[in-house]
Coordinates of C-alpha atoms and ligand atoms in Angstrom, one line a residue:
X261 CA 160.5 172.7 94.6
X262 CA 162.8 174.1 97.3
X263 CA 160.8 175.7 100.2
X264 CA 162.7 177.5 103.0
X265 CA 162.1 177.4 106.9
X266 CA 161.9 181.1 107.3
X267 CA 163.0 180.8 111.6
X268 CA 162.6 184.6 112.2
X269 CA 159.0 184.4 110.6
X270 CA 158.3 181.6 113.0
X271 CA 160.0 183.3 116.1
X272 CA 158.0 186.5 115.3
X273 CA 154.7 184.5 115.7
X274 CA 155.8 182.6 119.0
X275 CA 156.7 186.1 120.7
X276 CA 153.6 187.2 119.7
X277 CA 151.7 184.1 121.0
X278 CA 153.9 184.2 124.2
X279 CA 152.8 187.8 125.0
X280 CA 148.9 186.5 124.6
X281 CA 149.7 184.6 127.0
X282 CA 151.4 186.1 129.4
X283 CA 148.6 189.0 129.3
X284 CA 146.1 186.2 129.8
X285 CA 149.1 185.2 133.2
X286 CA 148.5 188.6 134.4
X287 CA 145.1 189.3 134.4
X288 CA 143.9 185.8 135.9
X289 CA 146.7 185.9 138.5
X290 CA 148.1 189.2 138.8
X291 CA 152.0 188.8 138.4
X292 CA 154.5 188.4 135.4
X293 CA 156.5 185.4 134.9
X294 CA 160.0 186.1 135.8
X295 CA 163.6 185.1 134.0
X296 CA 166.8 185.8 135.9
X297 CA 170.0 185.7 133.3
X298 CA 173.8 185.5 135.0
X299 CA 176.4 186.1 133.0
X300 CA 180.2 186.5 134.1
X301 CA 182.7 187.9 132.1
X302 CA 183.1 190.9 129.1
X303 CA 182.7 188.5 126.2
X304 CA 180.9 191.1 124.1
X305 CA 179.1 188.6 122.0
X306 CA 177.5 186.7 125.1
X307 CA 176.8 190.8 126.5
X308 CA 174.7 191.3 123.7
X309 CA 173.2 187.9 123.6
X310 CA 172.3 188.5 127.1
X311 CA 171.0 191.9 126.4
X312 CA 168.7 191.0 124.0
X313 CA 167.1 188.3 126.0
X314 CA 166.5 190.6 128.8
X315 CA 165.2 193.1 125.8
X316 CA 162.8 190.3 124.4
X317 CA 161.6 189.7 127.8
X318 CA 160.4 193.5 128.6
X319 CA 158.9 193.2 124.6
X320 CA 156.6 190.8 125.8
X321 CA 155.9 191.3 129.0
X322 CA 158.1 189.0 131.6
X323 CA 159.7 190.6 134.7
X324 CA 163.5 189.8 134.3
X325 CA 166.8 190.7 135.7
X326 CA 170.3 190.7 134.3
X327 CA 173.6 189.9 136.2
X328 CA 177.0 191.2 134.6
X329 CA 179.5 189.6 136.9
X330 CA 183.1 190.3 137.0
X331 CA 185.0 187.4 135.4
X332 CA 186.5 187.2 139.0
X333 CA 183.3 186.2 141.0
X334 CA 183.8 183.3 143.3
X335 CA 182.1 179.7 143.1
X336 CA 180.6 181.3 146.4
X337 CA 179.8 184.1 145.8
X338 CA 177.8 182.7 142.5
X339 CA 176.1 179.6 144.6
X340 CA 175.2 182.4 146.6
X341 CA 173.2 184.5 144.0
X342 CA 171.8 181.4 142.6
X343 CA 170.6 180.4 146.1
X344 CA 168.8 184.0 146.1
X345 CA 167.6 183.6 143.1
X346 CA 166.0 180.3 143.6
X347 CA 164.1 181.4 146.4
X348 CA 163.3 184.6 145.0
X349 CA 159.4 183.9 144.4
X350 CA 159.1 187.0 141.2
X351 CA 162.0 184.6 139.4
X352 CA 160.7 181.8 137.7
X353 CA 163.3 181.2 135.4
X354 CA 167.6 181.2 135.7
X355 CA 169.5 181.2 133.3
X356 CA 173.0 180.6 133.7
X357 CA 175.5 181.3 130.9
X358 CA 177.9 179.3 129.4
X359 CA 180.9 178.7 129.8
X360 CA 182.0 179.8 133.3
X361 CA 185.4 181.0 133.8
X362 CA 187.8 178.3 134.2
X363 CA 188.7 179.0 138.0
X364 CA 184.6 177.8 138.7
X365 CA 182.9 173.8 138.8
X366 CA 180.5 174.6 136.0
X367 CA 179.0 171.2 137.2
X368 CA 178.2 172.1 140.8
X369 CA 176.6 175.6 139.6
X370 CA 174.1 174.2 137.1
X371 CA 173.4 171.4 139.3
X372 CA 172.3 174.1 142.4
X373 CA 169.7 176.2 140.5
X374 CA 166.5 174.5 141.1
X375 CA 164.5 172.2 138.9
X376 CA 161.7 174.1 138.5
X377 CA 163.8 177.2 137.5
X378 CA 166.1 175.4 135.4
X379 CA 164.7 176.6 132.1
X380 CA 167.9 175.8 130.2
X381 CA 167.6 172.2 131.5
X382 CA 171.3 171.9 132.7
X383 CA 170.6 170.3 136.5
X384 CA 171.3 166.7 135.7
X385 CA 167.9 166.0 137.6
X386 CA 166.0 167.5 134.4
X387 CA 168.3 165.6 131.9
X388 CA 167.3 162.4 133.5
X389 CA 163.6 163.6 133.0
X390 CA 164.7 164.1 129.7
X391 CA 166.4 161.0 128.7
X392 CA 163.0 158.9 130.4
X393 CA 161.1 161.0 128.0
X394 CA 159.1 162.5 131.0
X395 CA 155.9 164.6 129.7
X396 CA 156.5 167.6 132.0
X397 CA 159.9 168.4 131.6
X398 CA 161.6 171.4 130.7
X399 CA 162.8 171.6 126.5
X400 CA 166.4 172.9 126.5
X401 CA 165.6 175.9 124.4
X402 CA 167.6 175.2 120.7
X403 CA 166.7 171.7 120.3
X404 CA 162.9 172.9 121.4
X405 CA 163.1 175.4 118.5
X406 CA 164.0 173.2 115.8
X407 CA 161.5 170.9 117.1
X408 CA 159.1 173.7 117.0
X409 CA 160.3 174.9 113.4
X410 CA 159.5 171.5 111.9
X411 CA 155.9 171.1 113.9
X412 CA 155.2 174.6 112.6
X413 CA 155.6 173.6 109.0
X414 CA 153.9 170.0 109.2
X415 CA 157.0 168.1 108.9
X416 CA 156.6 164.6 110.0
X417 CA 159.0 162.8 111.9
X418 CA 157.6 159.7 113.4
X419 CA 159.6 156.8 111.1
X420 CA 162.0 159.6 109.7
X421 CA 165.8 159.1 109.4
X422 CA 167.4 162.1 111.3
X423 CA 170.9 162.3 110.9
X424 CA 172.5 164.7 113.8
X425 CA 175.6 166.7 113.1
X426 CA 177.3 167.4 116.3
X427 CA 176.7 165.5 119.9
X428 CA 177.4 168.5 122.6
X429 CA 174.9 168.8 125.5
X430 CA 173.2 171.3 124.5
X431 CA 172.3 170.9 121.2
X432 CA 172.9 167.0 119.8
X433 CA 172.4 164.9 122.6
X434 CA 168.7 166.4 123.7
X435 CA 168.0 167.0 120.4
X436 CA 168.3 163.5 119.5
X437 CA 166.2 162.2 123.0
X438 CA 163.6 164.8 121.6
X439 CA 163.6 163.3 117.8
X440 CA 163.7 159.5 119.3
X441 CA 160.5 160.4 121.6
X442 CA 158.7 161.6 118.0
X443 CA 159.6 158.4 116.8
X444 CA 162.5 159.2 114.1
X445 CA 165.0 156.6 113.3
X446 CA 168.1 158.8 114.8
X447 CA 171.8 158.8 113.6
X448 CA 174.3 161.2 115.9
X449 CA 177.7 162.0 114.1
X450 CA 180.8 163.6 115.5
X451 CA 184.3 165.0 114.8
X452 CA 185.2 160.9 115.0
X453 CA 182.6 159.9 112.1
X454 CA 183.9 158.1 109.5
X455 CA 182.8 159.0 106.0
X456 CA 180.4 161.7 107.1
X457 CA 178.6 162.6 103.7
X458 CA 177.8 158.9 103.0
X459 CA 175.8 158.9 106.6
X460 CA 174.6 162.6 106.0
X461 CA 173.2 161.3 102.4
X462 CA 170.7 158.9 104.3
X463 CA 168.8 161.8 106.2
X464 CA 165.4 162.6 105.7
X465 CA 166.0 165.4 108.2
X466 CA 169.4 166.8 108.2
X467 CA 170.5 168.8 111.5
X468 CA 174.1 170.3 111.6
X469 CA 174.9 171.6 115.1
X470 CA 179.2 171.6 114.2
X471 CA 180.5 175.1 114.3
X472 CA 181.9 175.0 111.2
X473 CA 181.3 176.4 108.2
X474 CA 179.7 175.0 105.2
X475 CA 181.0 171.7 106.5
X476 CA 177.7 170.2 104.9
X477 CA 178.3 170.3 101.4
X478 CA 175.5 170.0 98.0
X479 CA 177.0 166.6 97.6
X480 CA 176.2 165.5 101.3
X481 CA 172.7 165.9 100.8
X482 CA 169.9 163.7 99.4
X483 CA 166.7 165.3 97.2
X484 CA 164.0 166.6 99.1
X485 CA 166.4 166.5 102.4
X486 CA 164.7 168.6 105.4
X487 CA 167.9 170.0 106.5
X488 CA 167.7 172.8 109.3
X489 CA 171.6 174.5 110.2
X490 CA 172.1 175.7 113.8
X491 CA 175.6 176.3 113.5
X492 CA 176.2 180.3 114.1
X493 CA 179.9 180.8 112.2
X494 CA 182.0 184.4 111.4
X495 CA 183.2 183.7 108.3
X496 CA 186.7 185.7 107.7
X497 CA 185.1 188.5 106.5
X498 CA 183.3 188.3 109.6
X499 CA 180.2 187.6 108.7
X500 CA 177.6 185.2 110.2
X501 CA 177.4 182.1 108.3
X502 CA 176.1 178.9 108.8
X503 CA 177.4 175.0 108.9
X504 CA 175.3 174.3 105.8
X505 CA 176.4 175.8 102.5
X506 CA 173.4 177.5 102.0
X507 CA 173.8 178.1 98.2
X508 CA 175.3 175.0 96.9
X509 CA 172.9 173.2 98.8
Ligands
NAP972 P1 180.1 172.2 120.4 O1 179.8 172.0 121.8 O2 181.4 172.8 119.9 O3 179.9 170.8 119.6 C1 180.2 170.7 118.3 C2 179.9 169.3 117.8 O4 180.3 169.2 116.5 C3 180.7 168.3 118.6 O5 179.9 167.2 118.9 C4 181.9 167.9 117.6 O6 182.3 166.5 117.8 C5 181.2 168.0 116.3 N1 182.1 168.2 115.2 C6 183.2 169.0 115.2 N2 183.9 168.8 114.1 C7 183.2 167.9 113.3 C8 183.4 167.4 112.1 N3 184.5 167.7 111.3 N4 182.5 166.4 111.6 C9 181.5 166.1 112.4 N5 181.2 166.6 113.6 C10 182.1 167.5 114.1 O7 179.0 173.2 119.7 P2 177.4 173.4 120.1 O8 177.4 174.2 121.3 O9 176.6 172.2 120.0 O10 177.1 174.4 118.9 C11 177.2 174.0 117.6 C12 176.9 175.2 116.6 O11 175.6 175.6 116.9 C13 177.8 176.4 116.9 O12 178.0 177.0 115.7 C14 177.0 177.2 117.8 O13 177.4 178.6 117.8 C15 175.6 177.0 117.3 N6 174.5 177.2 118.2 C16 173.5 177.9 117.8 C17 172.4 178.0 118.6 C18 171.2 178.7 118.0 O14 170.3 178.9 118.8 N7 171.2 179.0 116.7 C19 172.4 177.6 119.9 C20 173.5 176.8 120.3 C21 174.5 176.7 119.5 P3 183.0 165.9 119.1 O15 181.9 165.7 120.1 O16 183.6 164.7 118.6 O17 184.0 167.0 119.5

């Protein structure tokens, strides 16, 4: 029998759980926890992205702030709000988005906001907490989910054969420090993998994190695969698909 991961289903139930707590935050302490988001550029996609993060935020109760730069802003003038930002005591989270323009070191902005605020864990100090499986890190935020998707239906991992799609940093690399400290047996394949489906066909839990879609085919899959697609694709009707073929498979 086939049963789905329904992820919004899930999602609505964290946000709920997340505004318990943040009313319990509140009353016991008397202030809201507070998320920053930067973003620089008109990319309308990330605009809305954005938006609706700031819009989640109010739903449930966090204090948060938006920041729609111009394209043009300066490595400065950015170290400069992040510096603010960091000291800024009602801000307890940044969020940077990426990518920067191209003029900007992406490297030396994630690494200056601070590792306590760093809730998208891109300072290089929290991805060494990460890869030494420290207990009180920061979870970047999509690996967490699918983490949190297959705790929330039982799935087991310890002694599991994950097979990882896709090795960027913010996706396939933590993900796969994540699955190795739950004890899975982890393979990571790239655009350089040889014979993909044969590899693919071994997975107990399938992850594609590509960008492409329905690269992951019904013939790439074994029976009873857990297989859980984060790629977000327009298709060229310019609809949302994903990297899995979700019918076939
Ligand atoms: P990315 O940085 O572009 O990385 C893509 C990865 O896929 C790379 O490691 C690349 O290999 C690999 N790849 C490309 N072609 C391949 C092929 N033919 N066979 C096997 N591997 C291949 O992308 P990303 O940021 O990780 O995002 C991946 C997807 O997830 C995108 O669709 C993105 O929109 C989506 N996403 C969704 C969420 C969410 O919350 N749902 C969050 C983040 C990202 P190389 O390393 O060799 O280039």
């Amino acid at each position: 029998m086939t049963q789905i991961i329904d992820g919004k289903a899930i999602s609505k139930k964290i946000l709920y759980e997340i505004q318990l707590e943040i009313d319990k935050i509140v009353e016991k302490h008397e202030y809201k926890p507070g998320l920053a988001v930067v973003l620089l550029g008109e990319d309308p996609a990330s605009q809305i992205y954005v938006k609706k993060k700031v819009e989640t935020c109010e739903k449930i109760g966090f204090y948060s702030e938006a920041y729609f730069l111009s394209s043009e802003t300066t490595q400065k003038e950015l170290l400069l709000l992040i510096d603010e930002l960091n000291s800024e005591p009602s801000i307890h989270g940044i969020l940077v988005q990426l990518p920067l323009p191209k003029h900007l070191n992406e490297k030396e902005i994630i690494s200056a906001i601070s590792v306590e605020k760093d809730v998208d864990v891109f300072n290089p100090i929290n991805q060494a907490k990460l890869l030494l499986s420290d207990k009180n890190c920061l979870k970047p935020c999509t690996p967490a989910g699918i983490m949190e998707l297959l705790k929330r239906y039982e799935i087991p991992i310890e002694g599991q054969h994950v097979v990882i799609v896709g090795r960027s940093n913010i996706v396939g690399k933590p993900l796969s420090l994540m699955m190795l400290a739950e004890n899975a047996t982890v393979t990571i394949c790239h655009s350089k993998t040889k014979n993909l489906g044969e590899i693919t066909k071994q997975a107990d839990i399938l992850i594609a994190a590509v960008g492409k879609e329905h690269i992951i085919k019904a013939d790439m899959v074994k029976e009873n695969a857990v297989i859980i697609d984060v790629g977000t694709n327009r298709n060229s009707e310019g609809k949302l698909t994903g990297d899995v073929d979700y019918k076939g498979v």
